[in-house]
Coordinates of N, CA and C in Angstrom, one line a residue:
X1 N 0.8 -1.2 0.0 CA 0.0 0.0 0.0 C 0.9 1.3 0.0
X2 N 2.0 1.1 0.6 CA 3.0 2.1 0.7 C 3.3 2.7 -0.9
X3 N 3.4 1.7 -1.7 CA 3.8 2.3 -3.0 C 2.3 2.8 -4.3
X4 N 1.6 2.8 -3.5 CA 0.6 3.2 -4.6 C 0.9 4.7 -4.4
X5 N 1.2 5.5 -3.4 CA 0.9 7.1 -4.0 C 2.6 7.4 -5.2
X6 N 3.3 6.7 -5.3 CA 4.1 6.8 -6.0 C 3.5 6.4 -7.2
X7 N 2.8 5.3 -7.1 CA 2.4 5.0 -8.6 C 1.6 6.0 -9.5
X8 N 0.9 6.8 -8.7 CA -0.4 7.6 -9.2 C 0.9 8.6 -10.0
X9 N 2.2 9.1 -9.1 CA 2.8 10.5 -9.3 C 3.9 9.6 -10.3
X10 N 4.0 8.7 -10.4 CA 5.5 8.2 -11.7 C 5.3 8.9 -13.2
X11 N 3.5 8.7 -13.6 CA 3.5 9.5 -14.7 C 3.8 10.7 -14.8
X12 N 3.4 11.5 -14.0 CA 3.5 12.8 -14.2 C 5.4 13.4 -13.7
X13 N 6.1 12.4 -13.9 CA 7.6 12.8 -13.5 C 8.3 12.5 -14.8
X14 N 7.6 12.1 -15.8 CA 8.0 11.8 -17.2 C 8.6 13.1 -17.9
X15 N 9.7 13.1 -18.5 CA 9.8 14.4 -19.2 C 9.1 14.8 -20.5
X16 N 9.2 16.2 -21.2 CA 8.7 16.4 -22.2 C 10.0 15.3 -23.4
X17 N 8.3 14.9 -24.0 CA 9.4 14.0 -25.3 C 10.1 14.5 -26.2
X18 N 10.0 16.0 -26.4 CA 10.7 16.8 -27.4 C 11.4 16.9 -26.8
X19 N 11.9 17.8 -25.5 CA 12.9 18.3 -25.1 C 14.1 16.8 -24.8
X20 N 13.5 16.2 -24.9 CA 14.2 14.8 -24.8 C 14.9 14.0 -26.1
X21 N 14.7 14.5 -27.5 CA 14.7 14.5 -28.6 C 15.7 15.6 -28.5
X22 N 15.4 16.6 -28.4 CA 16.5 17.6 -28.7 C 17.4 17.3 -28.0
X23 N 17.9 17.3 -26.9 CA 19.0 16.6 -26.4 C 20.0 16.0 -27.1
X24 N 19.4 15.0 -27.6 CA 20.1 13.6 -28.0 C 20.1 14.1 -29.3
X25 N 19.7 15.3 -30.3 CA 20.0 15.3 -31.7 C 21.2 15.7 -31.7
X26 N 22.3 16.3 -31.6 CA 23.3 16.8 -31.5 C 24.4 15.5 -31.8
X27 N 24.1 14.6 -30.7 CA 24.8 13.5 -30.7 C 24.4 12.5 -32.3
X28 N 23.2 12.8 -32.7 CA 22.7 12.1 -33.3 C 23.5 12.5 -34.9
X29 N 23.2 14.0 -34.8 CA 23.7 14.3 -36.2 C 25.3 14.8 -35.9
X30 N 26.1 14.6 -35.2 CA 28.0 14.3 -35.2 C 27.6 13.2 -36.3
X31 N 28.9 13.5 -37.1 CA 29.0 11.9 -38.3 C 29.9 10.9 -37.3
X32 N 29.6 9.9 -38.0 CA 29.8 8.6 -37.1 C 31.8 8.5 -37.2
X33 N 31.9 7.4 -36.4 CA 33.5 7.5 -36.4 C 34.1 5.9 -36.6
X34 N 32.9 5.4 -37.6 CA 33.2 4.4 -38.4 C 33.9 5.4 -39.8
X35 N 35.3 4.6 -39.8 CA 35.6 5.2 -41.5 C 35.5 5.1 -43.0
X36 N 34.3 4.2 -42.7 CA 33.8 4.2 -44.0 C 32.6 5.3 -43.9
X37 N 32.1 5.9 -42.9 CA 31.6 7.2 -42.9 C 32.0 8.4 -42.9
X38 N 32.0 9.2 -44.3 CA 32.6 10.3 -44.2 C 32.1 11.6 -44.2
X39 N 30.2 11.9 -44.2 CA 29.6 12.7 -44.2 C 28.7 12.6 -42.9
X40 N 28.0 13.6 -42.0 CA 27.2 13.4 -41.3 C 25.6 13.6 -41.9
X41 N 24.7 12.9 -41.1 CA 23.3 12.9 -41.9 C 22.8 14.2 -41.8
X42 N 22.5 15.1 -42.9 CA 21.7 16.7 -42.9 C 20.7 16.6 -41.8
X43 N 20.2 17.5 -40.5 CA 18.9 17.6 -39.8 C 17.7 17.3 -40.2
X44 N 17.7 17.7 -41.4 CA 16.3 17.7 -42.3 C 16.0 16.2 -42.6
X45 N 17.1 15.9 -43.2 CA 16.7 14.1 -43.1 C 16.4 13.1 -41.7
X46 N 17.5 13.6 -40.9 CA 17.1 12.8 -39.0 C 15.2 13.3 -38.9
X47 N 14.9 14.5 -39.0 CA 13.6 15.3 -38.7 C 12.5 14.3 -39.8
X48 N 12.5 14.5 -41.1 CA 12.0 13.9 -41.6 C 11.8 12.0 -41.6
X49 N 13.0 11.0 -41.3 CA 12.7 10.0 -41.7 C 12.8 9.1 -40.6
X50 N 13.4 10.0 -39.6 CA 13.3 9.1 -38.2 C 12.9 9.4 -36.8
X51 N 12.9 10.9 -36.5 CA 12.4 11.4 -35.5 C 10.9 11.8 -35.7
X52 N 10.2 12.2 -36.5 CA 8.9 12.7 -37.2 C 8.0 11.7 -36.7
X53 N 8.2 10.2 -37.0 CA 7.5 9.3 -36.0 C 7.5 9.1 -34.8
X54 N 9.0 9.2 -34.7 CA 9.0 8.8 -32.9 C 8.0 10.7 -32.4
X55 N 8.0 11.5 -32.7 CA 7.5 12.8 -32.0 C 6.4 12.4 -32.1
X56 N 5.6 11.7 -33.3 CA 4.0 11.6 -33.1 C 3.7 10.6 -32.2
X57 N 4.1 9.4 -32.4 CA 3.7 8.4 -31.3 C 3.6 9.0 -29.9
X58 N 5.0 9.7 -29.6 CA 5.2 9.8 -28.2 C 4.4 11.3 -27.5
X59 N 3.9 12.1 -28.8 CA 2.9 13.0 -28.3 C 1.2 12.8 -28.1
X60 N 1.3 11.5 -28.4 CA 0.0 11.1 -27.8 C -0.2 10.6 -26.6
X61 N -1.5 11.2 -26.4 CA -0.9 10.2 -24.3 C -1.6 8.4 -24.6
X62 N -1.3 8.3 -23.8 CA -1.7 6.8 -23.1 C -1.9 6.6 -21.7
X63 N -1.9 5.2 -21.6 CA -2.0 5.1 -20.1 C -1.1 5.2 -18.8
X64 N 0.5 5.0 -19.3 CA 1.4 5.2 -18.7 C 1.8 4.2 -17.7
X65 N 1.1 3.4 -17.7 CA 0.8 2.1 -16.7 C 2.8 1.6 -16.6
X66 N 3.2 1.9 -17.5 CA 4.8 0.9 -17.0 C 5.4 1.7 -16.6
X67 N 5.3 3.4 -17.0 CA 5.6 4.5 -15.6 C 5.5 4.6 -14.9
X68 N 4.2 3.8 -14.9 CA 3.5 4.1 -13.0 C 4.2 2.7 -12.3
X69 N 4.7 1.9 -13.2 CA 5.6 0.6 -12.7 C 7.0 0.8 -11.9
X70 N 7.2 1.7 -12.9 CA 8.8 1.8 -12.9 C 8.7 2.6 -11.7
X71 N 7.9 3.3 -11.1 CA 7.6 4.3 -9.8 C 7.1 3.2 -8.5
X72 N 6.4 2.5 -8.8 CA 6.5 1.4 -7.8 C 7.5 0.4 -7.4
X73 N 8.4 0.7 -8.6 CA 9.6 -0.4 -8.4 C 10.6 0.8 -7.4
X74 N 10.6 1.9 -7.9 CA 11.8 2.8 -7.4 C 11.2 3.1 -5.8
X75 N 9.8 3.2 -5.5 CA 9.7 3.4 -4.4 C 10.2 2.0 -3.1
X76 N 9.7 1.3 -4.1 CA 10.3 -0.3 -3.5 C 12.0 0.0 -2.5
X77 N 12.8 0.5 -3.6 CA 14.1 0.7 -3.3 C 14.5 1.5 -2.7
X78 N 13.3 2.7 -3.1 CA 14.2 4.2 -2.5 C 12.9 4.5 -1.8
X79 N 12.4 4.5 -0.6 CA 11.1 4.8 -0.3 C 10.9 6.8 -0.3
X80 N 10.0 7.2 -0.6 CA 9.6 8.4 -0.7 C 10.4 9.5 -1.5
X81 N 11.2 8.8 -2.6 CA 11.7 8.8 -3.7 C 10.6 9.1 -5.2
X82 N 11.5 10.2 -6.4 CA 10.8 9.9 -7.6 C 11.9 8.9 -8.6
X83 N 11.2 8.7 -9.4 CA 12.5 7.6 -10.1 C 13.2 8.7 -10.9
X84 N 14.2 8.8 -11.7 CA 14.2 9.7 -12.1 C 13.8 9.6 -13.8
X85 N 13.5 11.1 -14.2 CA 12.7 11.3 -15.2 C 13.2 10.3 -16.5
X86 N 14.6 10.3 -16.7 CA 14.8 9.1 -18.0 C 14.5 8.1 -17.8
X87 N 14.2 7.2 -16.7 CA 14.5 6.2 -16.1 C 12.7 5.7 -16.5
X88 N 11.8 6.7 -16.4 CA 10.2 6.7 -16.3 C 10.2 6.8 -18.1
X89 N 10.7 7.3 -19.0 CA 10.8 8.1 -20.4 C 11.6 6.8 -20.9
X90 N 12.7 6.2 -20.6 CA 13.0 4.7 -21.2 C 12.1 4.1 -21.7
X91 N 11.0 3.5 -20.2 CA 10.5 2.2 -20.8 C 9.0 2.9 -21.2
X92 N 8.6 3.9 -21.3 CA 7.3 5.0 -22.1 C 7.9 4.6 -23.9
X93 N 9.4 5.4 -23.8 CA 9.8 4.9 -25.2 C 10.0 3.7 -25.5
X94 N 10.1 3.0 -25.4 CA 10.7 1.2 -25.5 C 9.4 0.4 -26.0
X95 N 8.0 0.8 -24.4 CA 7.2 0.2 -25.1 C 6.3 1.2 -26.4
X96 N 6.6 2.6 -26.8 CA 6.1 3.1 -27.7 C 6.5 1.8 -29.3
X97 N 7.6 2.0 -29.3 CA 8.3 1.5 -29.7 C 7.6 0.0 -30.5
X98 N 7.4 -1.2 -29.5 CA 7.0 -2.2 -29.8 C 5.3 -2.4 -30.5
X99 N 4.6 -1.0 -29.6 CA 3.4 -1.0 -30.5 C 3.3 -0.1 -31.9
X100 N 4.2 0.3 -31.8 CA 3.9 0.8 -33.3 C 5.2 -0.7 -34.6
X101 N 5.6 -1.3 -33.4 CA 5.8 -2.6 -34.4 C 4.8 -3.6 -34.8
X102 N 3.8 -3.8 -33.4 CA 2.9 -4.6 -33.4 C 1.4 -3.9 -34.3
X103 N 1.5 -3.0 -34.6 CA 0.3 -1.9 -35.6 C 0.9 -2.4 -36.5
X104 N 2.5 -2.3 -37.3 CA 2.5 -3.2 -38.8 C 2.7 -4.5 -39.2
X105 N 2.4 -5.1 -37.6 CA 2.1 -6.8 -38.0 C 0.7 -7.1 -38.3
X106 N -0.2 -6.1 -37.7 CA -1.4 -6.4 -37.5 C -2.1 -5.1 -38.8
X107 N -1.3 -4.7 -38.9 CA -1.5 -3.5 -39.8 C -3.3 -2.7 -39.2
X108 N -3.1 -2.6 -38.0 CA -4.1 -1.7 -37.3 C -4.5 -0.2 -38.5
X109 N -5.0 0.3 -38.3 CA -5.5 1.6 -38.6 C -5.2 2.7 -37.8
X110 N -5.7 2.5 -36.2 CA -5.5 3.6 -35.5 C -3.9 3.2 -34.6
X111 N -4.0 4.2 -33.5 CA -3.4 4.1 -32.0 C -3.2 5.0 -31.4
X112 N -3.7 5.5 -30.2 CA -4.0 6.4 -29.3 C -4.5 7.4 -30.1
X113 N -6.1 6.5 -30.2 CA -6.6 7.9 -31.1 C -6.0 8.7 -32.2
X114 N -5.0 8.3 -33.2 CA -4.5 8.9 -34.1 C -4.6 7.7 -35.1
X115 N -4.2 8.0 -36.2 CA -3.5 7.6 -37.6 C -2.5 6.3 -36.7
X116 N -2.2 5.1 -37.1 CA -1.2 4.0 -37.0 C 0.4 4.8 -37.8
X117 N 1.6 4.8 -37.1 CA 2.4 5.5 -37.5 C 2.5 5.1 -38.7
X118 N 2.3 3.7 -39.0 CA 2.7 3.3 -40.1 C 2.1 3.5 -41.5
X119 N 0.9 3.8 -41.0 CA -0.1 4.4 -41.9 C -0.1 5.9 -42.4
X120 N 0.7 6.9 -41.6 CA 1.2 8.4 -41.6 C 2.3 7.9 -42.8
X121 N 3.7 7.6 -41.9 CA 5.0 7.8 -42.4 C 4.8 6.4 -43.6
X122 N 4.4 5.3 -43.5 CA 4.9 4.2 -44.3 C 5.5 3.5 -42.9
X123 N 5.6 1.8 -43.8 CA 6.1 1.2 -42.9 C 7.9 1.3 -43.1
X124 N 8.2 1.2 -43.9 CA 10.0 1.4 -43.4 C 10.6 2.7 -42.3
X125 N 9.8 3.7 -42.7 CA 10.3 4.9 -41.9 C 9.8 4.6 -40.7
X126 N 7.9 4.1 -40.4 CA 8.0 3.5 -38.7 C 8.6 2.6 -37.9
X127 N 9.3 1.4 -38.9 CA 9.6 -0.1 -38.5 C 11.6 0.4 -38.0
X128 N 11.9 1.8 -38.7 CA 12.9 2.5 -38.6 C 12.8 3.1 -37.4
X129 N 11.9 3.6 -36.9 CA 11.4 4.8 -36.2 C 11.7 3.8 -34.3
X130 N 10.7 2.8 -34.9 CA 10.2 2.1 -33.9 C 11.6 0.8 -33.4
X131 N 12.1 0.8 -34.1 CA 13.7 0.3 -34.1 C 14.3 0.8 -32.9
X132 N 14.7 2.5 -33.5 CA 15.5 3.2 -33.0 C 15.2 3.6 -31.4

């Protein structure tokens, strides 16, 4: 009983998904330091063929239920503790991730009330998306 008022508050410790995106583009667009790469990928391509999905999926809400997990597990350990925000934003992304794989096995139509990503972008750019 002790860990339910953490469960209610794990979702709402989630970060914004953009600002979480921006972050990590920087790192994303450095060219790689394999040598058979010798150009880095333009912004406009990362924006268009790989992040464009992941921003729509992850701006729809859902239920947050493995947030509210990952906050019952951290209270477990750390009592009157939040988990911290990546830690809650991981497994939000991870399992975004597997349902917009499982929309183009099933080739669904919708998900969270929108368009099926795969149905927006195509399936290579989501199955890419949903990879990553």
């Amino acid at each position: 009983m002790i860990a339910l008022p953490r469960i209610v508050k794990a979702a709402d410790n989630a970060p914004d998904w953009n600002d979480l995106i921006e972050e990590q583009k920087p790192r994303l667009l450095r060219g790689s330091h394999h040598p058979a790469v010798v150009q880095s990928v333009r912004e406009s391509h990362w924006e268009n063929t790989l992040l464009a999905p992941v921003r729509e999926i992850l701006s729809r809400s859902g239920k947050a239920i493995r947030a509210s997990l990952v906050g019952a597990g951290y209270a477990l350990v750390r009592s009157g503790e939040m988990p911290p925000p990546g830690a809650v934003a991981l497994v939000e992304i991870l399992h975004s991730g597997s349902l917009v794989v499982d929309d183009i096995e099933d080739d669904s139509p919708v998900r969270r009330g929108g368009g099926a990503i795969h149905r927006i972008f195509g399936v290579p750019a989501a199955l890419n998306s949903a990879n990553w």
